[in-house]
mmCIF file of C-alpha atoms and ligand atoms in Angstrom:
data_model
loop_
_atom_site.group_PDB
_atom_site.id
_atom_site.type_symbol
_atom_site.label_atom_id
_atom_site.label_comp_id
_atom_site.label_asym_id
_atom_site.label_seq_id
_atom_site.Cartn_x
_atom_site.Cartn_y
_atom_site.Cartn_z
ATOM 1 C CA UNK A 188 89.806 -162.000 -2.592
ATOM 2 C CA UNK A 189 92.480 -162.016 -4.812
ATOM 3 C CA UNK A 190 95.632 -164.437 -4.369
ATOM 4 C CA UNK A 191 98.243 -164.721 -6.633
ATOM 5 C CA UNK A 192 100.133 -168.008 -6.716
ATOM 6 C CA UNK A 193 104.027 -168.368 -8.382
ATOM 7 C CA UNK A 194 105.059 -171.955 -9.419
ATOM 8 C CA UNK A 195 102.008 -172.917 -10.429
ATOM 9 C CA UNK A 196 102.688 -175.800 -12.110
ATOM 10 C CA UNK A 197 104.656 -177.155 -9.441
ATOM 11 C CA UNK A 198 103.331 -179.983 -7.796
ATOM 12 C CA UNK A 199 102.010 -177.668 -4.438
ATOM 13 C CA UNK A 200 101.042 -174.998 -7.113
ATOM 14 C CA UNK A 201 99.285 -177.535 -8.851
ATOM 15 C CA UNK A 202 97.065 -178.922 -6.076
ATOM 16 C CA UNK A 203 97.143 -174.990 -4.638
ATOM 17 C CA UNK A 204 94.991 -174.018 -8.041
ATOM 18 C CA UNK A 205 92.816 -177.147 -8.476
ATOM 19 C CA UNK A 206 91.762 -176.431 -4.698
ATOM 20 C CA UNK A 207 90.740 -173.212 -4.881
ATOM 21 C CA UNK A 208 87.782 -171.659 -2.949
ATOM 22 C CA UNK A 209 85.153 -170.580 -4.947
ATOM 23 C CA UNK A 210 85.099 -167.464 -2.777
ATOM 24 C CA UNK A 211 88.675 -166.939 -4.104
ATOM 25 C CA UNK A 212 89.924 -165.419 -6.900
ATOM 26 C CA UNK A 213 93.391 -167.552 -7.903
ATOM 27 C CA UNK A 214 95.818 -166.352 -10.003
ATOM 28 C CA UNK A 215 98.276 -169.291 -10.869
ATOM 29 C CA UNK A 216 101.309 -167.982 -13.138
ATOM 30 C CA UNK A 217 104.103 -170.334 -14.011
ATOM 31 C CA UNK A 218 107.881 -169.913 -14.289
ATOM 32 C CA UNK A 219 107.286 -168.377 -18.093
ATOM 33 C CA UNK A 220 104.541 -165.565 -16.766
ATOM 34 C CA UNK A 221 106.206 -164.804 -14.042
ATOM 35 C CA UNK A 222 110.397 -165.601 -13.019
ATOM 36 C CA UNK A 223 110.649 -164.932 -9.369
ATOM 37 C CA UNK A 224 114.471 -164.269 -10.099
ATOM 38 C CA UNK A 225 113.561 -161.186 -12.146
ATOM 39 C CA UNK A 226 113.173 -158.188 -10.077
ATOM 40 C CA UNK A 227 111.458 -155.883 -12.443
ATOM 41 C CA UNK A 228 109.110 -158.697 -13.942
ATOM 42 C CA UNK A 229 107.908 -159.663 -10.237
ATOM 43 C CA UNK A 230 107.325 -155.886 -9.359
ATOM 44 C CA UNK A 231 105.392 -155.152 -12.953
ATOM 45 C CA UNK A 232 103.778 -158.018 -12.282
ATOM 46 C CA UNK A 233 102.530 -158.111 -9.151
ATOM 47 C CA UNK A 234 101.603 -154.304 -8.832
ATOM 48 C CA UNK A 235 99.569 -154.869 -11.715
ATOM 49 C CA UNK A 236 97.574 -157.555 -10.351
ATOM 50 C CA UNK A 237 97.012 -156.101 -6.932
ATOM 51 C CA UNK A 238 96.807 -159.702 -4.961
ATOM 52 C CA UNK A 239 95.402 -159.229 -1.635
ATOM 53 C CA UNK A 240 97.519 -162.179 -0.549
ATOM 54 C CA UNK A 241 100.816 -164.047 -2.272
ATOM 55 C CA UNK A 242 101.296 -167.635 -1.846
ATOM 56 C CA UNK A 243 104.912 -168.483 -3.504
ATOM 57 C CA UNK A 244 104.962 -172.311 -4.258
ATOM 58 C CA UNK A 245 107.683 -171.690 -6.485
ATOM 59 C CA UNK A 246 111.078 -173.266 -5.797
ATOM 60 C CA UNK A 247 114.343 -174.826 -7.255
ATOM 61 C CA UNK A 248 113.727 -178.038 -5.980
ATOM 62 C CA UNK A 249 116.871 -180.326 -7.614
ATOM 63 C CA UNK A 250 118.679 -181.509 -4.724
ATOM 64 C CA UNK A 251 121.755 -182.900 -6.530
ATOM 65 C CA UNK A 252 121.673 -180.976 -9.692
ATOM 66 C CA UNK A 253 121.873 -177.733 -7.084
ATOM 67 C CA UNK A 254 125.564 -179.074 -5.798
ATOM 68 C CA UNK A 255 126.404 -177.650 -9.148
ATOM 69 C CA UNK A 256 123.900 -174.860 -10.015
ATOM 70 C CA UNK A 257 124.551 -172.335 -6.625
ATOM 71 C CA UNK A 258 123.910 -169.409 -8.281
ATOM 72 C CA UNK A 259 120.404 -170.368 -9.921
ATOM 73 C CA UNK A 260 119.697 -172.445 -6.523
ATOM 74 C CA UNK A 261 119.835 -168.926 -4.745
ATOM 75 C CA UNK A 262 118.648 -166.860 -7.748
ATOM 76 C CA UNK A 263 114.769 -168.674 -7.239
ATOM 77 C CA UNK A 264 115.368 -169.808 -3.291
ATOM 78 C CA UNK A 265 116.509 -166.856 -1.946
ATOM 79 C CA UNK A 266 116.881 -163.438 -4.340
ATOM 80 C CA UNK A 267 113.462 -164.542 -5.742
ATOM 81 C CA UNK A 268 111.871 -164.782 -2.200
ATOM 82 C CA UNK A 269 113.480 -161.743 -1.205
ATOM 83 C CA UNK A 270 111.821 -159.891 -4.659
ATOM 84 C CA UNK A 271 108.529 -161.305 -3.772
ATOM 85 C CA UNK A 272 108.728 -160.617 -0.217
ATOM 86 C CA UNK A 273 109.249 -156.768 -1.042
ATOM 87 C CA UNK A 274 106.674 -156.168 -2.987
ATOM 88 C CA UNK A 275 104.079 -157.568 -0.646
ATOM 89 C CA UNK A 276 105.101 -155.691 2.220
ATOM 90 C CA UNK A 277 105.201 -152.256 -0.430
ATOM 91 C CA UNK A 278 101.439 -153.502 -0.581
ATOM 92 C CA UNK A 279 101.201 -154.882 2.471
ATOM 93 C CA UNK A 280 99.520 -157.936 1.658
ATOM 94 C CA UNK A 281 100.990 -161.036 3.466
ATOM 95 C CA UNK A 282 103.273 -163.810 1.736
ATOM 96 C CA UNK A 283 102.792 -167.425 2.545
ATOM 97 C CA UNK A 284 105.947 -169.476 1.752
ATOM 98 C CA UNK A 285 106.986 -172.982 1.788
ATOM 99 C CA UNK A 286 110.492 -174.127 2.685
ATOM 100 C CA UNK A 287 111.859 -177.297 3.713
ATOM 101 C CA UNK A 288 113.045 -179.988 6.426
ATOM 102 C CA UNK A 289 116.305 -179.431 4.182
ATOM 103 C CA UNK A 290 117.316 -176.678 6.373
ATOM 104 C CA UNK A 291 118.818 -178.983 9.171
ATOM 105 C CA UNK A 292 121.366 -181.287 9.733
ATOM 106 C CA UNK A 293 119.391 -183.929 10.476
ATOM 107 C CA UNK A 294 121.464 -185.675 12.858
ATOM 108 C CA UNK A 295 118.517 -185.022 15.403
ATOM 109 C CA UNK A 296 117.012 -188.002 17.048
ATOM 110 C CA UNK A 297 113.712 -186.096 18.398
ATOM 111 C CA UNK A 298 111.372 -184.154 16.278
ATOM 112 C CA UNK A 299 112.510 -180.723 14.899
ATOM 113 C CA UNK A 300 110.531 -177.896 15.982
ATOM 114 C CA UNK A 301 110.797 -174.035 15.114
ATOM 115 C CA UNK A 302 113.273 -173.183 17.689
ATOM 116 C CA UNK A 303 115.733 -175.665 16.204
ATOM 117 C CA UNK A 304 119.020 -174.390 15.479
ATOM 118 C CA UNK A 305 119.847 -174.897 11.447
ATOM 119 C CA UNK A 306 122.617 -176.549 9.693
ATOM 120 C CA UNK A 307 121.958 -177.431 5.945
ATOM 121 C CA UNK A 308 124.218 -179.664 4.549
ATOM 122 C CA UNK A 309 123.797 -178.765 1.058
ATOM 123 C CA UNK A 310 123.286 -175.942 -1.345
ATOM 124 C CA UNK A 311 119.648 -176.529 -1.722
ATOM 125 C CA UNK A 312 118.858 -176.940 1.761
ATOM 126 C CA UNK A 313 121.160 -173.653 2.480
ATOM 127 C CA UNK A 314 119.589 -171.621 -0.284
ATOM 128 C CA UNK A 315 116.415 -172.346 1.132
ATOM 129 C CA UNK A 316 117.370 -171.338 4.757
ATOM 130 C CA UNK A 317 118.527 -167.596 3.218
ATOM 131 C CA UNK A 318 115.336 -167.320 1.481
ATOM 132 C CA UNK A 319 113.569 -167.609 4.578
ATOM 133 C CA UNK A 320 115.789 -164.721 5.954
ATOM 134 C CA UNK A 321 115.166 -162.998 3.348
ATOM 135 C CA UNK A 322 111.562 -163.331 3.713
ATOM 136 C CA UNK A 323 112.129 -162.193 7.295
ATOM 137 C CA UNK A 324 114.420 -159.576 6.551
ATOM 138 C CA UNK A 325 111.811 -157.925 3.731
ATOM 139 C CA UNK A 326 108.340 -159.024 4.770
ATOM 140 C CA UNK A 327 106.607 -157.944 7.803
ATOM 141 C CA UNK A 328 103.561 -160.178 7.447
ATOM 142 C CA UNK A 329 104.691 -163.098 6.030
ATOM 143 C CA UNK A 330 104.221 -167.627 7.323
ATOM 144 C CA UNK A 331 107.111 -169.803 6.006
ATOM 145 C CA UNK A 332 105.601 -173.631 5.946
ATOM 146 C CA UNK A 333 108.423 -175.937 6.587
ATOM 147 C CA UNK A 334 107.727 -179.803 4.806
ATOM 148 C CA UNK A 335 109.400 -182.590 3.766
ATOM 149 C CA UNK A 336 109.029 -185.630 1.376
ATOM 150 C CA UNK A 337 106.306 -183.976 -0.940
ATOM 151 C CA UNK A 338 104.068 -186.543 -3.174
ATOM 152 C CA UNK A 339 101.290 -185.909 -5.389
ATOM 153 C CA UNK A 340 99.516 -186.693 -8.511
ATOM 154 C CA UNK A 341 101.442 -183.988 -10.209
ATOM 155 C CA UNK A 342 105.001 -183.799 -11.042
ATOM 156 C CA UNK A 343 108.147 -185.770 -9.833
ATOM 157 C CA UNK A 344 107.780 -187.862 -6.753
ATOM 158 C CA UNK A 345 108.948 -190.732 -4.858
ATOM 159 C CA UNK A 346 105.251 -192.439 -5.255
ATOM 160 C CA UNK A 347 105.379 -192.012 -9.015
ATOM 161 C CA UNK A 348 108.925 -193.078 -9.178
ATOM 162 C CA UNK A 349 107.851 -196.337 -7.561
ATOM 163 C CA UNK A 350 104.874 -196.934 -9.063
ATOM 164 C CA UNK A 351 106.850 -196.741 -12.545
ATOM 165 C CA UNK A 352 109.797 -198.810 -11.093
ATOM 166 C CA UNK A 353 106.924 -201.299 -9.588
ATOM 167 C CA UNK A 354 105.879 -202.069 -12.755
ATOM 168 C CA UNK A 355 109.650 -202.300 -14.863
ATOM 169 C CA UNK A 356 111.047 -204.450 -12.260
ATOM 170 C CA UNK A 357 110.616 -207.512 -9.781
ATOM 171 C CA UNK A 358 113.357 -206.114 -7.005
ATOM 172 C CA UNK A 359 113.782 -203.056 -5.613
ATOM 173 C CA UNK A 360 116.437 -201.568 -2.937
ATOM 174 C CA UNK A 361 115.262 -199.100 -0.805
ATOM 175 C CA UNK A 362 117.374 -196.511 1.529
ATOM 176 C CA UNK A 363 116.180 -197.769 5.390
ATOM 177 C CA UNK A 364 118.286 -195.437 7.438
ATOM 178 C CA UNK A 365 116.550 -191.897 6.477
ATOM 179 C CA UNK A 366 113.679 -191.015 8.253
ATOM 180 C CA UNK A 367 111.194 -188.441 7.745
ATOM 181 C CA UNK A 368 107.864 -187.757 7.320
ATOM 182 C CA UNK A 369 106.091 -187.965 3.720
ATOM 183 C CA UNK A 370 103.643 -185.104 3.563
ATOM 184 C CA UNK A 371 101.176 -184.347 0.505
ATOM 185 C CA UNK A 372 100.589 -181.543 -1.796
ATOM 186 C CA UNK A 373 97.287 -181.561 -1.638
ATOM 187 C CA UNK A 374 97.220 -181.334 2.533
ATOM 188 C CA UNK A 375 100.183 -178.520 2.024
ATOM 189 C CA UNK A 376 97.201 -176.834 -0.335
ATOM 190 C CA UNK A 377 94.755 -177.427 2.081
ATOM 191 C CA UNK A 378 96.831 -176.020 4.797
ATOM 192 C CA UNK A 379 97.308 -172.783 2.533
ATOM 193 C CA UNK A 380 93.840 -172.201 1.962
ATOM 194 C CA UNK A 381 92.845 -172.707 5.454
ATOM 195 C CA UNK A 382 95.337 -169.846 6.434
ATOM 196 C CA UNK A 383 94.098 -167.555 3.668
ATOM 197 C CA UNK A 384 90.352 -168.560 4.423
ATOM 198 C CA UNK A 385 91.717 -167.419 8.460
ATOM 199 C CA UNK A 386 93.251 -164.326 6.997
ATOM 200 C CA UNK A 387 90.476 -163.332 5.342
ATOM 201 C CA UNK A 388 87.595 -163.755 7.900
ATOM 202 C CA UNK A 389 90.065 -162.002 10.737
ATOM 203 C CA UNK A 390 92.548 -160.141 8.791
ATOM 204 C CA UNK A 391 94.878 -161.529 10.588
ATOM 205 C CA UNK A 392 97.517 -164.409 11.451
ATOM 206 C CA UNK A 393 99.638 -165.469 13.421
ATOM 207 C CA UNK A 394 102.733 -164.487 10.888
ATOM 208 C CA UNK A 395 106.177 -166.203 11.197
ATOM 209 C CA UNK A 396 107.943 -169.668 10.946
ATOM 210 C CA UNK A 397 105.804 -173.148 11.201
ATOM 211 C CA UNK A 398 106.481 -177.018 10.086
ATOM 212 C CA UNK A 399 103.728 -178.516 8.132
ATOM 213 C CA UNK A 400 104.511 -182.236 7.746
ATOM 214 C CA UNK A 401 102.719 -185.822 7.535
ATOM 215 C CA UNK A 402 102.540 -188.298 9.886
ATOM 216 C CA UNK A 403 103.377 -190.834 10.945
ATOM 217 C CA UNK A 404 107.861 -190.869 10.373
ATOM 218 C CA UNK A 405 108.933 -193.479 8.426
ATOM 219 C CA UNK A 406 111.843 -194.347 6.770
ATOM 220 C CA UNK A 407 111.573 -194.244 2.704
ATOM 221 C CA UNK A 408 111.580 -198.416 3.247
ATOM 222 C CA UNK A 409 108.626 -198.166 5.329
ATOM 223 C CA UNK A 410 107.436 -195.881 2.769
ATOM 224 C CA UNK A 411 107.878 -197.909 -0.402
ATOM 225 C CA UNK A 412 106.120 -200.976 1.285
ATOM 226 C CA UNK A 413 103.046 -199.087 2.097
ATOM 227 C CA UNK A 414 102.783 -197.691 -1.537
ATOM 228 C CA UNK A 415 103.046 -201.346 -2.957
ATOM 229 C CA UNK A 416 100.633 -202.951 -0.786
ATOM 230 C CA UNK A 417 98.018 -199.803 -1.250
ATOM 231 C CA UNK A 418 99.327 -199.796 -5.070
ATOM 232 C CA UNK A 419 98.480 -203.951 -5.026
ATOM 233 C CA UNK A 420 95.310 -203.697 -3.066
ATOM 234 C CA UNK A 421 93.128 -201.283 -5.664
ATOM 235 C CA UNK A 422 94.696 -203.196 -8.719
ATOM 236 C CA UNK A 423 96.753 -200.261 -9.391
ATOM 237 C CA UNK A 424 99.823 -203.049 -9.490
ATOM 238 C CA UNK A 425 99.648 -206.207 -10.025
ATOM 239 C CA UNK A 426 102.300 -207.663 -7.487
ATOM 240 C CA UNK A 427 104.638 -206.014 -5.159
ATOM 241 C CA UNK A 428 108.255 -206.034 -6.137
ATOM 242 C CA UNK A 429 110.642 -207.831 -3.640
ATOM 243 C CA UNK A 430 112.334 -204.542 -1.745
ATOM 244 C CA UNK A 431 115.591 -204.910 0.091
ATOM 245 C CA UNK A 432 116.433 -202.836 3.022
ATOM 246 C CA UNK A 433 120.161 -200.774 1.885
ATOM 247 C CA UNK A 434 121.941 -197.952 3.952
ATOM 248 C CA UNK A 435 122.416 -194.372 2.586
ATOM 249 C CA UNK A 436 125.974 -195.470 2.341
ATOM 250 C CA UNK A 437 125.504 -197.774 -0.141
ATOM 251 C CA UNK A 438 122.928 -195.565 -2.029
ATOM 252 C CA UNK A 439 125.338 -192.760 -2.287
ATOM 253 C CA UNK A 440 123.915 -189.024 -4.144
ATOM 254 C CA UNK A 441 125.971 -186.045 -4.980
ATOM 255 C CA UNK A 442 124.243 -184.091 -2.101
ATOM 256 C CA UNK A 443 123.881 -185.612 1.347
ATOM 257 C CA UNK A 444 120.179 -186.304 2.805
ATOM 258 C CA UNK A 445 119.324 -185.938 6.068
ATOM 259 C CA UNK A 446 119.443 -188.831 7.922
ATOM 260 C CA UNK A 447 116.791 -187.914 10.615
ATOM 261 C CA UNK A 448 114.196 -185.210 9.113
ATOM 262 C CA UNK A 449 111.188 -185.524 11.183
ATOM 263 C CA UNK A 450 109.276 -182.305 11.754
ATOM 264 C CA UNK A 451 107.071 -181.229 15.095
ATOM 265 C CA UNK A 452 104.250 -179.655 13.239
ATOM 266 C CA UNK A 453 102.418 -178.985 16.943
ATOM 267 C CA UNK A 454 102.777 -175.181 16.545
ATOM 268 C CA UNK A 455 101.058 -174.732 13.599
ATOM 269 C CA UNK A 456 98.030 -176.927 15.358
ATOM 270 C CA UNK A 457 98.346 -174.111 18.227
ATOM 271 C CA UNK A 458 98.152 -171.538 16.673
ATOM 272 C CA UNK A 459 96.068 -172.193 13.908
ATOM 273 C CA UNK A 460 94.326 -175.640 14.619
ATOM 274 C CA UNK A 461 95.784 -177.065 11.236
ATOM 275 C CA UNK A 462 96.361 -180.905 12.210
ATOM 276 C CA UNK A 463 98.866 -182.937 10.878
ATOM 277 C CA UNK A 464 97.857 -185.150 8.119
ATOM 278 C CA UNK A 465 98.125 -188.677 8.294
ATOM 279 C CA UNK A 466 100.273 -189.502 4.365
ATOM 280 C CA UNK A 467 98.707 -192.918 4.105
ATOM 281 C CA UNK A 468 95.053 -192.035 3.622
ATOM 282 C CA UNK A 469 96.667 -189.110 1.482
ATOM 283 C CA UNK A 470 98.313 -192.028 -0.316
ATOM 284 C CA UNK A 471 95.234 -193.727 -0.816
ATOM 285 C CA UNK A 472 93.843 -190.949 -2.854
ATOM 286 C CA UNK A 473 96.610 -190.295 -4.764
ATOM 287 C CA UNK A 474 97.263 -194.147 -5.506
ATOM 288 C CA UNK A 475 93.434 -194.117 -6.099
ATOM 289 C CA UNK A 476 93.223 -191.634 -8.656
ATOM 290 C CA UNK A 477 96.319 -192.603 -10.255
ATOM 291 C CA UNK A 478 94.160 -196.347 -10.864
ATOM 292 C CA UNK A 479 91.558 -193.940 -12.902
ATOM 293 C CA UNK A 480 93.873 -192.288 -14.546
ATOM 294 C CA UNK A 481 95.178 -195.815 -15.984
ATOM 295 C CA UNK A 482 91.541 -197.446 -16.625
ATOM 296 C CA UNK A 483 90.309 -194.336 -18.975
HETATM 297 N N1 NAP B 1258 109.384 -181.784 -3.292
HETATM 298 C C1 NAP B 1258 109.695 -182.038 -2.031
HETATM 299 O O1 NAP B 1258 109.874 -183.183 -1.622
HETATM 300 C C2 NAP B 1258 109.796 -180.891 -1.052
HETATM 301 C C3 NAP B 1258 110.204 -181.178 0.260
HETATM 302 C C4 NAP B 1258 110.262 -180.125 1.176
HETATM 303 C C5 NAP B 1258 109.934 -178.841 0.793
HETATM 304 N N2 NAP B 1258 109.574 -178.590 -0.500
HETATM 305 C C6 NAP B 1258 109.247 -177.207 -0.868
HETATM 306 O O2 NAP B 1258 107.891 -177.169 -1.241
HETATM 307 C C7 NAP B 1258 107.701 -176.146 -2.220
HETATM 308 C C8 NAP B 1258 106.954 -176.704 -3.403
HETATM 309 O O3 NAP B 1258 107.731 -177.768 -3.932
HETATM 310 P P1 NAP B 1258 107.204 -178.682 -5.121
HETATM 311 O O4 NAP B 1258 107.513 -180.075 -4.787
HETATM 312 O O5 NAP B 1258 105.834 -178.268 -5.506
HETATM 313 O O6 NAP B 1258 108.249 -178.202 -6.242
HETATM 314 P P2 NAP B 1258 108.192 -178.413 -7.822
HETATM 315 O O7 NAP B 1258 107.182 -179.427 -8.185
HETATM 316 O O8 NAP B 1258 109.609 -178.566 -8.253
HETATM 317 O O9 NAP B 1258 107.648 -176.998 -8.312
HETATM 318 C C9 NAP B 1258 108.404 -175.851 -8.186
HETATM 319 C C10 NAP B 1258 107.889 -174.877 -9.217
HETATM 320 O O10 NAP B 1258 108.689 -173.704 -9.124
HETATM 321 C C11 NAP B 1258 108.817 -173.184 -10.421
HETATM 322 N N3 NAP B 1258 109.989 -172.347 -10.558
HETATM 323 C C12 NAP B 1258 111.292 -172.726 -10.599
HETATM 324 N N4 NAP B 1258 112.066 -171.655 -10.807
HETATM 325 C C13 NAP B 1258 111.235 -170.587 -10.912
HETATM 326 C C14 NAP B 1258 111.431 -169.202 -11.140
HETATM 327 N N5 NAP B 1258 112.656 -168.702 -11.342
HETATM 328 N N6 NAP B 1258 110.349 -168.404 -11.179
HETATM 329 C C15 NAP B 1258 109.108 -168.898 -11.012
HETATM 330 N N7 NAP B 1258 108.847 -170.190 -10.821
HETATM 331 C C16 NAP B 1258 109.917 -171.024 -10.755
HETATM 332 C C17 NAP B 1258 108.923 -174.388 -11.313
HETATM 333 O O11 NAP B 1258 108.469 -174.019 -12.590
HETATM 334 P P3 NAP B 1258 109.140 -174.665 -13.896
HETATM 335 O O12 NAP B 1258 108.835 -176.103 -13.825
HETATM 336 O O13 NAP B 1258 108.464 -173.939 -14.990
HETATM 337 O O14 NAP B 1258 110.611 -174.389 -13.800
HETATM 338 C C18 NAP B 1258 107.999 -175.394 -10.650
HETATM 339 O O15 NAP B 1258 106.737 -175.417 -11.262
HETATM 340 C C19 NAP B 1258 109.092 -175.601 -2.538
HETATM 341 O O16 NAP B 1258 109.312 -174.445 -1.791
HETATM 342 C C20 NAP B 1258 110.032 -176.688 -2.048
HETATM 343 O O17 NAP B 1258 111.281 -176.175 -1.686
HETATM 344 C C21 NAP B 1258 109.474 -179.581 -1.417
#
C-alpha cells in the first residue's frame, strides 16, 4: 500500500515517516517536492504517484505571524486542502487530515466534541476551519483529526522551548489560565497508521470529523512543571527553574489563544477504538530520548 504524506518534515510528518509500517509503502515529500498551494504541482504530483491513501500533515502553523500573513495562512490551510482533497476523490483514495482545537472559541467550560458549534478567533484558527470545509466540500472519503498542543522530538515545541529556557534561566513565568490538552506527534502518527492499517484490512472507515487529543487537561503551568520534574528526574536538567503562575493578560500575543481548549476525543474511541493518549508517558519518551541525544 502506497501512502503519500505532504509536510513531511513537519513535526507529525516527521514522526508519520519514522513510524511507518513495514507493510507500507511511505512517500514523505516536503514543502520543496511538493507545495500544497500549487494546484498543478499537487495534481502532477500526485497522479503520478498513484497513493492508495493521502495523509496531509502539512500546515501553516504560525499562530501570530498568520494575524499578518491571511493570504498564505489560507493559501496552505484551506486552497491547499481543497487541491489535495480533489485529487483524491478524482482517484478515490481517502485523505486523512489534521486540523486543530484552534477552530473554537474556547470560552467552553466542558470538553469540545464534534457537534460543537465553531468560532475561531484568529486567522489561523479560521483558515483552518475553511480547510476542513473544503475538505468536506471536495472529498467524499476523507477523516479530519482535530488536536491541540502538539510536542515532539522534532521541530518547534513548547517542551523544547522549555527545556532550552530550563537551562538559560533560573525563573520562568508561565500562562496558568489556558487549558488544554498537550497531545504528541508520535500518538497523532500512531493514530494515522492505525486508521490506514483499518482502511486497509476493511477498505473502509468511518470517514468524517474526529478530535484526537492527550490527556489529562492541564493548563501550560501544569504543563511546564511536569516537563521540569521529568526533565530533572532522568538528568536531562539539572534543577528546575522557579516558575510563576501569570494570566494570559499579562502574557499578551498578537493572536488570542483559547482560553479553554479541551477536546472530547470519545468518538474517535467509538468508532475506531483509538484511545486517548495519556501526554506524560509520551513526555517521558520524548524527554528520554532528548537525554540521548545530549550524552552522544
Ligand atoms: N503544532 C501544534 O501545536 C498543533 C496544534 C493543533 C493542530 N495542529 C495541526 O497539526 C498538523 C501538523 O502540525 P505540526 O505541528 O506537525 O506542524 P509543523 O511542524 O509546522 O509542520 C507543518 C509542515 O507543513 C509544511 N508546509 C507548510 N506550507 C506548506 C506548503 N505550502 N506545501 C507543503 N507543505 C507545507 C511545512 O514545511 P516547511 O517547513 O518546509 O515550510 C512543515 O514541515 C497541522 O495541520 C496543524 O495545523 C498543530
Amino acid at each position: 500500500m502506497r501512502v503519500l504524506i505532504t509536510g513531511a518534515r513537519g513535526q507529525v510528518g516527521h514522526e508519520l515517516m519514522k513510524s511507518a509500517p513495514d507493510e507500507v509503502t511511505a512517500i514523505g515529500l516536503g514543502s520543496d517536492e511538493l507545495d500544497i498551494t500549487n494546484a498543478e504541482w499537487v495534481n502532477d504530483v500526485v497522479l503520478s504517484l498513484t497513493p492508495d491513501l493521502i495523509i496531509n500533515a502539512a500546515a501553516y502553523t504560525a499562530v501570530d505571524k498568520a494575524e499578518s500573513e491571511p493570504d498564505l495562512a489560507y493559501a496552505v490551510n484551506r486552497n491547499g486542502v481543497a487541491h489535495l482533497g480533489g485529487v483524491a476523490d478524482h482517484l478515490s483514495v481517502p485523505l486523512l487530515h489534521i486540523s486543530t482545537d484552534y477552530v473554537f472559541s474556547g470560552e467552553g467550560s466542558k470538553p469540545y466534541s464534534e457537534s460543537d458549534a465553531t468560532s475561531p478567533t484568529g486567522v489561523y484558527g479560521s483558515s483552518k476551519l475553511a480547510g476542513e470545509r473544503a475538505l468536506m466540500q471536495t472529498c467524499a472519503r476523507y477523516m479530519i483529526l482535530r488536536t491541540s498542543w502538539v510536542f515532539g522530538l522534532h521541530g518547534k515545541n513548547f517542551v523544547k522551548t522549555m527545556i532550552r529556557l530550563g537551562r538559560e534561566r533560573n525563573e520562568l513565568s508561565i500562562v496558568d489560565d489556558q487549558i488544554g490538552c498537550p497531545t504528541s506527534a508520535s500518538g497523532i502518527a500512531q493514530a494515522l497508521w492505525r486508521l490506514v492499517a483499518e482502511y486497509k484490512s476493511t477498505g473502509k472507515l468511518h470517514w468524517g470529523l474526529y478530535h484526537l487529543s492527550g490527556t489529562p487537561a492541564c493548563s501550560w503551568y501544569d504543563f511546564s512543571e511536569e516537563i521540569f520534574q521529568q526533565a530533572q528526574q532522568i538528568g536531562l536538567l539539572e534543577k528546575k527553574p522557579i516558575i510563576h503562575r501569570v494570566t494570559t493578560q499579562e502574557f499578551p500575543t498578537t493572536a488570542k489563544r483559547p482560553a479553554w481548549s479541551v477536546l472530547d476525543s470519545s468518538l474517535l474511541y467509538e468508532k475506531h477504538k483509538i484511545p486517548s493518549i495519556d501526554w506524560r508517558v509520551e513526555l517521558r519518551n520524548v524527554l528520554s530520548t532528548l537525554f540521548f541525544q545530549c550524552a552522544e
